[in-house]
Amino acid sequence: MIVTIDGPAGAGKSSVARKLAQALGYTYLDTGAMYRAVALMALRHKIALSDAETLAQLARTLPIRFGPLSPDGVQRVWIGEGDSAEEVTEAIRTPEVSQATSIISTHSPVRRALVERQRQMALAAENGVVLEGRDTGTVVVPQAELKIFLTASPQERARRRAAELRAQGLEVSEETILKEQEERDARDSRRTDSPLRPAPDAILLNTDGLDLDAVVRQILSLHQERCNQRRCGVSEA
Ligand code: DC
Protein backbone atom coordinates (compact mmCIF):
# COMPACT_ATOMS: atom_id res chain seq x y z
CA MET A 1 0.00 0.00 0.00
CA ILE A 2 1.13 3.57 -0.64
CA VAL A 3 0.74 5.92 2.35
CA THR A 4 1.44 9.66 2.15
CA ILE A 5 2.14 11.98 5.07
CA ASP A 6 2.09 15.67 4.15
CA GLY A 7 1.82 18.90 6.10
CA PRO A 8 3.76 21.99 7.17
CA ALA A 9 7.12 21.99 8.99
CA GLY A 10 6.74 21.19 12.67
CA ALA A 11 3.47 19.26 12.37
CA GLY A 12 5.36 16.11 13.36
CA LYS A 13 5.55 14.50 9.90
CA SER A 14 9.05 13.04 10.17
CA SER A 15 8.64 11.30 13.50
CA VAL A 16 5.20 10.01 12.53
CA ALA A 17 6.21 8.83 9.04
CA ARG A 18 9.33 7.06 10.31
CA LYS A 19 7.54 5.30 13.13
CA LEU A 20 4.70 4.30 10.85
CA ALA A 21 7.07 2.88 8.22
CA GLN A 22 8.81 0.87 10.93
CA ALA A 23 5.56 -0.44 12.38
CA LEU A 24 4.34 -1.55 8.94
CA GLY A 25 7.70 -2.79 7.64
CA TYR A 26 7.32 -0.39 4.69
CA THR A 27 9.96 1.58 2.80
CA TYR A 28 10.28 5.18 4.02
CA LEU A 29 10.77 7.93 1.42
CA ASP A 30 11.81 11.32 2.77
CA THR A 31 11.09 13.61 -0.19
CA GLY A 32 12.33 16.70 1.69
CA ALA A 33 15.78 15.11 2.01
CA MET A 34 16.01 15.04 -1.80
CA TYR A 35 15.27 18.79 -2.06
CA ARG A 36 17.81 19.32 0.74
CA ALA A 37 20.51 17.28 -1.07
CA VAL A 38 20.06 19.40 -4.20
CA ALA A 39 20.23 22.61 -2.14
CA LEU A 40 23.42 21.44 -0.38
CA MET A 41 25.15 20.74 -3.71
CA ALA A 42 23.94 24.08 -5.10
CA LEU A 43 25.49 25.92 -2.14
CA ARG A 44 28.76 24.00 -2.44
CA HIS A 45 29.04 24.58 -6.19
CA LYS A 46 27.88 28.18 -5.86
CA ILE A 47 24.96 27.69 -8.23
CA ALA A 48 22.64 30.69 -7.96
CA LEU A 49 19.50 29.69 -6.06
CA SER A 50 17.52 31.52 -8.76
CA ASP A 51 19.02 29.45 -11.62
CA ALA A 52 16.10 27.05 -12.08
CA GLU A 53 17.47 25.24 -15.16
CA THR A 54 20.91 24.44 -13.70
CA LEU A 55 19.28 23.39 -10.43
CA ALA A 56 16.83 21.16 -12.32
CA GLN A 57 19.73 19.50 -14.16
CA LEU A 58 21.30 18.81 -10.75
CA ALA A 59 17.96 17.49 -9.47
CA ARG A 60 17.73 15.10 -12.43
CA THR A 61 21.26 13.73 -12.15
CA LEU A 62 22.50 13.98 -8.55
CA PRO A 63 22.90 10.44 -7.18
CA ILE A 64 21.01 10.33 -3.85
CA ARG A 65 20.97 7.13 -1.81
CA PHE A 66 19.01 6.37 1.35
CA GLY A 67 19.99 3.80 3.95
CA PRO A 68 17.45 1.70 5.85
CA LEU A 69 15.72 3.21 8.88
CA SER A 70 17.65 2.36 12.04
CA PRO A 71 15.66 1.06 15.04
CA ASP A 72 15.83 4.55 16.58
CA GLY A 73 14.37 6.08 13.42
CA VAL A 74 17.51 7.53 11.80
CA GLN A 75 17.92 7.25 8.05
CA ARG A 76 21.36 7.95 6.59
CA VAL A 77 21.62 9.81 3.29
CA TRP A 78 24.48 9.74 0.73
CA ILE A 79 25.18 11.73 -2.40
CA GLY A 80 27.56 10.58 -5.15
CA GLU A 81 28.38 7.22 -6.67
CA GLY A 82 29.96 4.08 -5.25
CA ASP A 83 33.05 4.43 -3.09
CA SER A 84 33.20 8.18 -3.55
CA ALA A 85 29.67 8.67 -2.17
CA GLU A 86 29.58 11.10 0.76
CA GLU A 87 27.29 10.80 3.73
CA VAL A 88 25.30 14.03 4.12
CA THR A 89 22.77 12.97 6.78
CA GLU A 90 23.65 15.92 9.02
CA ALA A 91 24.97 18.34 6.40
CA ILE A 92 21.51 18.59 4.78
CA ARG A 93 19.87 19.67 8.08
CA THR A 94 21.76 22.90 8.82
CA PRO A 95 19.74 26.15 8.98
CA GLU A 96 21.64 27.43 5.91
CA VAL A 97 20.60 24.39 3.86
CA SER A 98 17.00 24.62 5.17
CA GLN A 99 16.82 28.21 3.97
CA ALA A 100 18.28 27.38 0.53
CA THR A 101 15.95 24.37 0.21
CA SER A 102 12.91 26.51 0.82
CA ILE A 103 14.01 28.71 -2.13
CA ILE A 104 15.02 26.02 -4.65
CA SER A 105 11.85 24.02 -4.00
CA THR A 106 9.77 26.87 -5.45
CA HIS A 107 11.20 26.26 -8.98
CA SER A 108 8.87 24.17 -11.16
CA PRO A 109 11.67 22.51 -13.19
CA VAL A 110 13.33 21.37 -9.93
CA ARG A 111 10.02 20.03 -8.62
CA ARG A 112 9.27 18.20 -11.88
CA ALA A 113 12.67 16.48 -11.79
CA LEU A 114 12.39 15.36 -8.17
CA VAL A 115 8.70 14.41 -8.37
CA GLU A 116 9.50 12.07 -11.26
CA ARG A 117 12.29 10.39 -9.27
CA GLN A 118 10.11 10.14 -6.16
CA ARG A 119 7.27 8.58 -8.13
CA GLN A 120 9.60 5.95 -9.57
CA MET A 121 11.07 5.18 -6.16
CA ALA A 122 7.61 4.85 -4.59
CA LEU A 123 6.36 2.52 -7.30
CA ALA A 124 9.53 0.41 -7.09
CA ALA A 125 9.04 -0.30 -3.38
CA GLU A 126 8.24 -3.97 -3.12
CA ASN A 127 6.32 -4.20 0.13
CA GLY A 128 4.66 -0.87 0.72
CA VAL A 129 5.87 2.69 1.10
CA VAL A 130 5.37 5.72 3.36
CA LEU A 131 6.16 8.99 1.59
CA GLU A 132 6.72 12.14 3.61
CA GLY A 133 6.65 15.66 2.18
CA ARG A 134 4.43 18.54 1.14
CA ASP A 135 2.91 17.32 -2.13
CA THR A 136 3.19 13.55 -1.98
CA GLY A 137 -0.57 12.94 -1.80
CA THR A 138 -1.47 15.70 -4.27
CA VAL A 139 1.25 15.41 -6.93
CA VAL A 140 3.79 12.61 -6.43
CA VAL A 141 1.42 9.66 -5.95
CA PRO A 142 -2.18 10.93 -6.10
CA GLN A 143 -3.23 7.26 -6.41
CA ALA A 144 -2.04 6.57 -2.82
CA GLU A 145 -4.54 4.52 -0.86
CA LEU A 146 -4.06 6.38 2.43
CA LYS A 147 -3.30 10.10 2.59
CA ILE A 148 -2.71 11.90 5.85
CA PHE A 149 -2.32 15.66 6.23
CA LEU A 150 -0.82 16.53 9.60
CA THR A 151 -1.38 19.95 11.14
CA ALA A 152 -0.61 21.64 14.46
CA SER A 153 -1.03 25.18 15.77
CA PRO A 154 1.75 27.65 14.85
CA GLN A 155 2.76 27.92 18.53
CA GLU A 156 3.04 24.15 18.95
CA ARG A 157 5.05 23.82 15.74
CA ALA A 158 7.45 26.58 16.84
CA ARG A 159 7.84 24.92 20.25
CA ARG A 160 8.76 21.61 18.62
CA ARG A 161 11.21 23.28 16.23
CA ALA A 162 12.90 25.13 19.13
CA ALA A 163 13.27 21.83 21.01
CA GLU A 164 14.76 20.17 17.90
CA LEU A 165 17.30 22.98 17.46
CA ARG A 166 18.12 22.89 21.17
CA ALA A 167 18.89 19.17 20.81
CA GLN A 168 21.40 20.17 18.10
CA GLY A 169 22.97 22.70 20.49
CA LEU A 170 21.36 25.77 18.87
CA GLU A 171 19.45 28.25 21.01
CA VAL A 172 16.84 30.16 18.99
CA SER A 173 13.86 31.97 20.53
CA GLU A 174 10.39 30.60 19.79
CA GLU A 175 9.41 34.10 18.71
CA THR A 176 12.07 34.14 15.96
CA ILE A 177 11.06 30.67 14.85
CA LEU A 178 7.40 31.68 14.78
CA LYS A 179 8.21 34.62 12.51
CA GLU A 180 10.33 32.53 10.09
CA GLN A 181 7.70 29.84 10.14
CA GLU A 182 5.02 32.34 9.08
CA GLU A 183 7.17 33.46 6.16
CA ARG A 184 7.87 29.87 5.11
CA ASP A 185 4.20 28.89 5.41
CA ALA A 186 3.22 31.84 3.24
CA ARG A 187 5.85 30.89 0.62
CA ASP A 188 4.85 27.21 0.69
CA SER A 189 1.13 27.80 0.38
CA ARG A 190 1.33 30.60 -2.20
CA ARG A 191 3.77 29.04 -4.65
CA THR A 192 2.04 28.35 -7.94
CA ASP A 193 3.54 24.89 -8.44
CA SER A 194 2.26 22.38 -5.86
CA PRO A 195 1.22 24.75 -3.10
CA LEU A 196 1.03 23.16 0.32
CA ARG A 197 -2.54 21.95 0.69
CA PRO A 198 -4.27 18.69 1.60
CA ALA A 199 -5.45 16.39 -1.19
CA PRO A 200 -9.28 16.35 -1.41
CA ASP A 201 -9.26 12.76 -0.14
CA ALA A 202 -6.66 13.33 2.62
CA ILE A 203 -7.48 12.77 6.27
CA LEU A 204 -6.59 15.81 8.39
CA LEU A 205 -5.03 15.09 11.76
CA ASN A 206 -4.25 17.85 14.23
CA THR A 207 -1.35 16.73 16.42
CA ASP A 208 -1.66 19.46 19.11
CA GLY A 209 -1.36 17.86 22.50
CA LEU A 210 -1.13 14.34 21.04
CA ASP A 211 1.97 12.28 21.63
CA LEU A 212 3.71 10.49 18.80
CA ASP A 213 2.40 7.04 19.70
CA ALA A 214 -1.20 8.26 19.76
CA VAL A 215 -0.88 9.75 16.25
CA VAL A 216 0.79 6.62 14.88
CA ARG A 217 -1.90 4.43 16.47
CA GLN A 218 -4.62 6.46 14.74
CA ILE A 219 -2.93 6.10 11.36
CA LEU A 220 -2.31 2.38 11.89
CA SER A 221 -5.99 1.88 12.52
CA LEU A 222 -6.88 3.82 9.33
CA HIS A 223 -4.36 1.65 7.48
CA GLN A 224 -6.01 -1.47 8.86
CA GLU A 225 -9.41 -0.21 7.67
CA ARG A 226 -8.01 0.29 4.17
CA CYS A 227 -6.47 -3.17 4.29
CA ASN A 228 -9.82 -4.67 5.17
CA GLN A 229 -11.38 -2.92 2.19
CA ARG A 230 -8.80 -3.88 -0.45
CA ARG A 231 -5.46 -5.47 -1.18
CA CYS A 232 -2.87 -4.62 1.41
CA GLY A 233 0.91 -4.62 1.29
CA VAL A 234 1.80 -4.72 -2.39
CA SER A 235 1.66 -1.32 -4.09
CA GLU A 236 -0.59 -0.98 -7.08
CA ALA A 237 0.76 1.27 -9.82
O1 DC B 1 10.38 18.39 5.23
P1 DC B 1 11.67 19.15 5.15
O2 DC B 1 11.82 20.20 6.21
O3 DC B 1 12.88 18.26 5.08
O4 DC B 1 11.60 19.92 3.74
C1 DC B 1 12.64 20.75 3.33
C2 DC B 1 12.13 21.79 2.34
O5 DC B 1 11.75 21.18 1.12
C3 DC B 1 10.96 22.66 2.80
O6 DC B 1 11.26 24.01 2.49
C4 DC B 1 9.80 22.20 1.96
C5 DC B 1 10.43 21.56 0.75
N1 DC B 1 9.71 20.37 0.30
C6 DC B 1 8.86 20.50 -0.76
O7 DC B 1 8.70 21.61 -1.29
N2 DC B 1 8.20 19.41 -1.23
C7 DC B 1 8.38 18.20 -0.64
N3 DC B 1 7.72 17.14 -1.13
C8 DC B 1 9.24 18.06 0.46
C9 DC B 1 9.88 19.18 0.92
Coordinates of C-alpha atoms and ligand atoms in Angstrom, one line a residue:
M1 CA 0.0 0.0 0.0
I2 CA 1.1 3.6 -0.6
V3 CA 0.7 5.9 2.3
T4 CA 1.4 9.7 2.1
I5 CA 2.1 12.0 5.1
D6 CA 2.1 15.7 4.2
G7 CA 1.8 18.9 6.1
P8 CA 3.8 22.0 7.2
A9 CA 7.1 22.0 9.0
G10 CA 6.7 21.2 12.7
A11 CA 3.5 19.3 12.4
G12 CA 5.4 16.1 13.4
K13 CA 5.5 14.5 9.9
S14 CA 9.1 13.0 10.2
S15 CA 8.6 11.3 13.5
V16 CA 5.2 10.0 12.5
A17 CA 6.2 8.8 9.0
R18 CA 9.3 7.1 10.3
K19 CA 7.5 5.3 13.1
L20 CA 4.7 4.3 10.8
A21 CA 7.1 2.9 8.2
Q22 CA 8.8 0.9 10.9
A23 CA 5.6 -0.4 12.4
L24 CA 4.3 -1.5 8.9
G25 CA 7.7 -2.8 7.6
Y26 CA 7.3 -0.4 4.7
T27 CA 10.0 1.6 2.8
Y28 CA 10.3 5.2 4.0
L29 CA 10.8 7.9 1.4
D30 CA 11.8 11.3 2.8
T31 CA 11.1 13.6 -0.2
G32 CA 12.3 16.7 1.7
A33 CA 15.8 15.1 2.0
M34 CA 16.0 15.0 -1.8
Y35 CA 15.3 18.8 -2.1
R36 CA 17.8 19.3 0.7
A37 CA 20.5 17.3 -1.1
V38 CA 20.1 19.4 -4.2
A39 CA 20.2 22.6 -2.1
L40 CA 23.4 21.4 -0.4
M41 CA 25.1 20.7 -3.7
A42 CA 23.9 24.1 -5.1
L43 CA 25.5 25.9 -2.1
R44 CA 28.8 24.0 -2.4
H45 CA 29.0 24.6 -6.2
K46 CA 27.9 28.2 -5.9
I47 CA 25.0 27.7 -8.2
A48 CA 22.6 30.7 -8.0
L49 CA 19.5 29.7 -6.1
S50 CA 17.5 31.5 -8.8
D51 CA 19.0 29.4 -11.6
A52 CA 16.1 27.0 -12.1
E53 CA 17.5 25.2 -15.2
T54 CA 20.9 24.4 -13.7
L55 CA 19.3 23.4 -10.4
A56 CA 16.8 21.2 -12.3
Q57 CA 19.7 19.5 -14.2
L58 CA 21.3 18.8 -10.8
A59 CA 18.0 17.5 -9.5
R60 CA 17.7 15.1 -12.4
T61 CA 21.3 13.7 -12.1
L62 CA 22.5 14.0 -8.6
P63 CA 22.9 10.4 -7.2
I64 CA 21.0 10.3 -3.9
R65 CA 21.0 7.1 -1.8
F66 CA 19.0 6.4 1.3
G67 CA 20.0 3.8 3.9
P68 CA 17.5 1.7 5.8
L69 CA 15.7 3.2 8.9
S70 CA 17.6 2.4 12.0
P71 CA 15.7 1.1 15.0
D72 CA 15.8 4.5 16.6
G73 CA 14.4 6.1 13.4
V74 CA 17.5 7.5 11.8
Q75 CA 17.9 7.3 8.0
R76 CA 21.4 8.0 6.6
V77 CA 21.6 9.8 3.3
W78 CA 24.5 9.7 0.7
I79 CA 25.2 11.7 -2.4
G80 CA 27.6 10.6 -5.1
E81 CA 28.4 7.2 -6.7
G82 CA 30.0 4.1 -5.3
D83 CA 33.0 4.4 -3.1
S84 CA 33.2 8.2 -3.6
A85 CA 29.7 8.7 -2.2
E86 CA 29.6 11.1 0.8
E87 CA 27.3 10.8 3.7
V88 CA 25.3 14.0 4.1
T89 CA 22.8 13.0 6.8
E90 CA 23.6 15.9 9.0
A91 CA 25.0 18.3 6.4
I92 CA 21.5 18.6 4.8
R93 CA 19.9 19.7 8.1
T94 CA 21.8 22.9 8.8
P95 CA 19.7 26.2 9.0
E96 CA 21.6 27.4 5.9
V97 CA 20.6 24.4 3.9
S98 CA 17.0 24.6 5.2
Q99 CA 16.8 28.2 4.0
A100 CA 18.3 27.4 0.5
T101 CA 16.0 24.4 0.2
S102 CA 12.9 26.5 0.8
I103 CA 14.0 28.7 -2.1
I104 CA 15.0 26.0 -4.7
S105 CA 11.9 24.0 -4.0
T106 CA 9.8 26.9 -5.5
H107 CA 11.2 26.3 -9.0
S108 CA 8.9 24.2 -11.2
P109 CA 11.7 22.5 -13.2
V110 CA 13.3 21.4 -9.9
R111 CA 10.0 20.0 -8.6
R112 CA 9.3 18.2 -11.9
A113 CA 12.7 16.5 -11.8
L114 CA 12.4 15.4 -8.2
V115 CA 8.7 14.4 -8.4
E116 CA 9.5 12.1 -11.3
R117 CA 12.3 10.4 -9.3
Q118 CA 10.1 10.1 -6.2
R119 CA 7.3 8.6 -8.1
Q120 CA 9.6 5.9 -9.6
M121 CA 11.1 5.2 -6.2
A122 CA 7.6 4.9 -4.6
L123 CA 6.4 2.5 -7.3
A124 CA 9.5 0.4 -7.1
A125 CA 9.0 -0.3 -3.4
E126 CA 8.2 -4.0 -3.1
N127 CA 6.3 -4.2 0.1
G128 CA 4.7 -0.9 0.7
V129 CA 5.9 2.7 1.1
V130 CA 5.4 5.7 3.4
L131 CA 6.2 9.0 1.6
E132 CA 6.7 12.1 3.6
G133 CA 6.7 15.7 2.2
R134 CA 4.4 18.5 1.1
D135 CA 2.9 17.3 -2.1
T136 CA 3.2 13.5 -2.0
G137 CA -0.6 12.9 -1.8
T138 CA -1.5 15.7 -4.3
V139 CA 1.3 15.4 -6.9
V140 CA 3.8 12.6 -6.4
V141 CA 1.4 9.7 -6.0
P142 CA -2.2 10.9 -6.1
Q143 CA -3.2 7.3 -6.4
A144 CA -2.0 6.6 -2.8
E145 CA -4.5 4.5 -0.9
L146 CA -4.1 6.4 2.4
K147 CA -3.3 10.1 2.6
I148 CA -2.7 11.9 5.9
F149 CA -2.3 15.7 6.2
L150 CA -0.8 16.5 9.6
T151 CA -1.4 19.9 11.1
A152 CA -0.6 21.6 14.5
S153 CA -1.0 25.2 15.8
P154 CA 1.8 27.6 14.8
Q155 CA 2.8 27.9 18.5
E156 CA 3.0 24.2 19.0
R157 CA 5.0 23.8 15.7
A158 CA 7.4 26.6 16.8
R159 CA 7.8 24.9 20.3
R160 CA 8.8 21.6 18.6
R161 CA 11.2 23.3 16.2
A162 CA 12.9 25.1 19.1
A163 CA 13.3 21.8 21.0
E164 CA 14.8 20.2 17.9
L165 CA 17.3 23.0 17.5
R166 CA 18.1 22.9 21.2
A167 CA 18.9 19.2 20.8
Q168 CA 21.4 20.2 18.1
G169 CA 23.0 22.7 20.5
L170 CA 21.4 25.8 18.9
E171 CA 19.5 28.2 21.0
V172 CA 16.8 30.2 19.0
S173 CA 13.9 32.0 20.5
E174 CA 10.4 30.6 19.8
E175 CA 9.4 34.1 18.7
T176 CA 12.1 34.1 16.0
I177 CA 11.1 30.7 14.9
L178 CA 7.4 31.7 14.8
K179 CA 8.2 34.6 12.5
E180 CA 10.3 32.5 10.1
Q181 CA 7.7 29.8 10.1
E182 CA 5.0 32.3 9.1
E183 CA 7.2 33.5 6.2
R184 CA 7.9 29.9 5.1
D185 CA 4.2 28.9 5.4
A186 CA 3.2 31.8 3.2
R187 CA 5.9 30.9 0.6
D188 CA 4.8 27.2 0.7
S189 CA 1.1 27.8 0.4
R190 CA 1.3 30.6 -2.2
R191 CA 3.8 29.0 -4.7
T192 CA 2.0 28.3 -7.9
D193 CA 3.5 24.9 -8.4
S194 CA 2.3 22.4 -5.9
P195 CA 1.2 24.8 -3.1
L196 CA 1.0 23.2 0.3
R197 CA -2.5 22.0 0.7
P198 CA -4.3 18.7 1.6
A199 CA -5.4 16.4 -1.2
P200 CA -9.3 16.4 -1.4
D201 CA -9.3 12.8 -0.1
A202 CA -6.7 13.3 2.6
I203 CA -7.5 12.8 6.3
L204 CA -6.6 15.8 8.4
L205 CA -5.0 15.1 11.8
N206 CA -4.2 17.8 14.2
T207 CA -1.4 16.7 16.4
D208 CA -1.7 19.5 19.1
G209 CA -1.4 17.9 22.5
L210 CA -1.1 14.3 21.0
D211 CA 2.0 12.3 21.6
L212 CA 3.7 10.5 18.8
D213 CA 2.4 7.0 19.7
A214 CA -1.2 8.3 19.8
V215 CA -0.9 9.8 16.3
V216 CA 0.8 6.6 14.9
R217 CA -1.9 4.4 16.5
Q218 CA -4.6 6.5 14.7
I219 CA -2.9 6.1 11.4
L220 CA -2.3 2.4 11.9
S221 CA -6.0 1.9 12.5
L222 CA -6.9 3.8 9.3
H223 CA -4.4 1.6 7.5
Q224 CA -6.0 -1.5 8.9
E225 CA -9.4 -0.2 7.7
R226 CA -8.0 0.3 4.2
C227 CA -6.5 -3.2 4.3
N228 CA -9.8 -4.7 5.2
Q229 CA -11.4 -2.9 2.2
R230 CA -8.8 -3.9 -0.4
R231 CA -5.5 -5.5 -1.2
C232 CA -2.9 -4.6 1.4
G233 CA 0.9 -4.6 1.3
V234 CA 1.8 -4.7 -2.4
S235 CA 1.7 -1.3 -4.1
E236 CA -0.6 -1.0 -7.1
A237 CA 0.8 1.3 -9.8
Ligands
DC1 O1 10.4 18.4 5.2 P1 11.7 19.1 5.1 O2 11.8 20.2 6.2 O3 12.9 18.3 5.1 O4 11.6 19.9 3.7 C1 12.6 20.8 3.3 C2 12.1 21.8 2.3 O5 11.7 21.2 1.1 C3 11.0 22.7 2.8 O6 11.3 24.0 2.5 C4 9.8 22.2 2.0 C5 10.4 21.6 0.8 N1 9.7 20.4 0.3 C6 8.9 20.5 -0.8 O7 8.7 21.6 -1.3 N2 8.2 19.4 -1.2 C7 8.4 18.2 -0.6 N3 7.7 17.1 -1.1 C8 9.2 18.1 0.5 C9 9.9 19.2 0.9

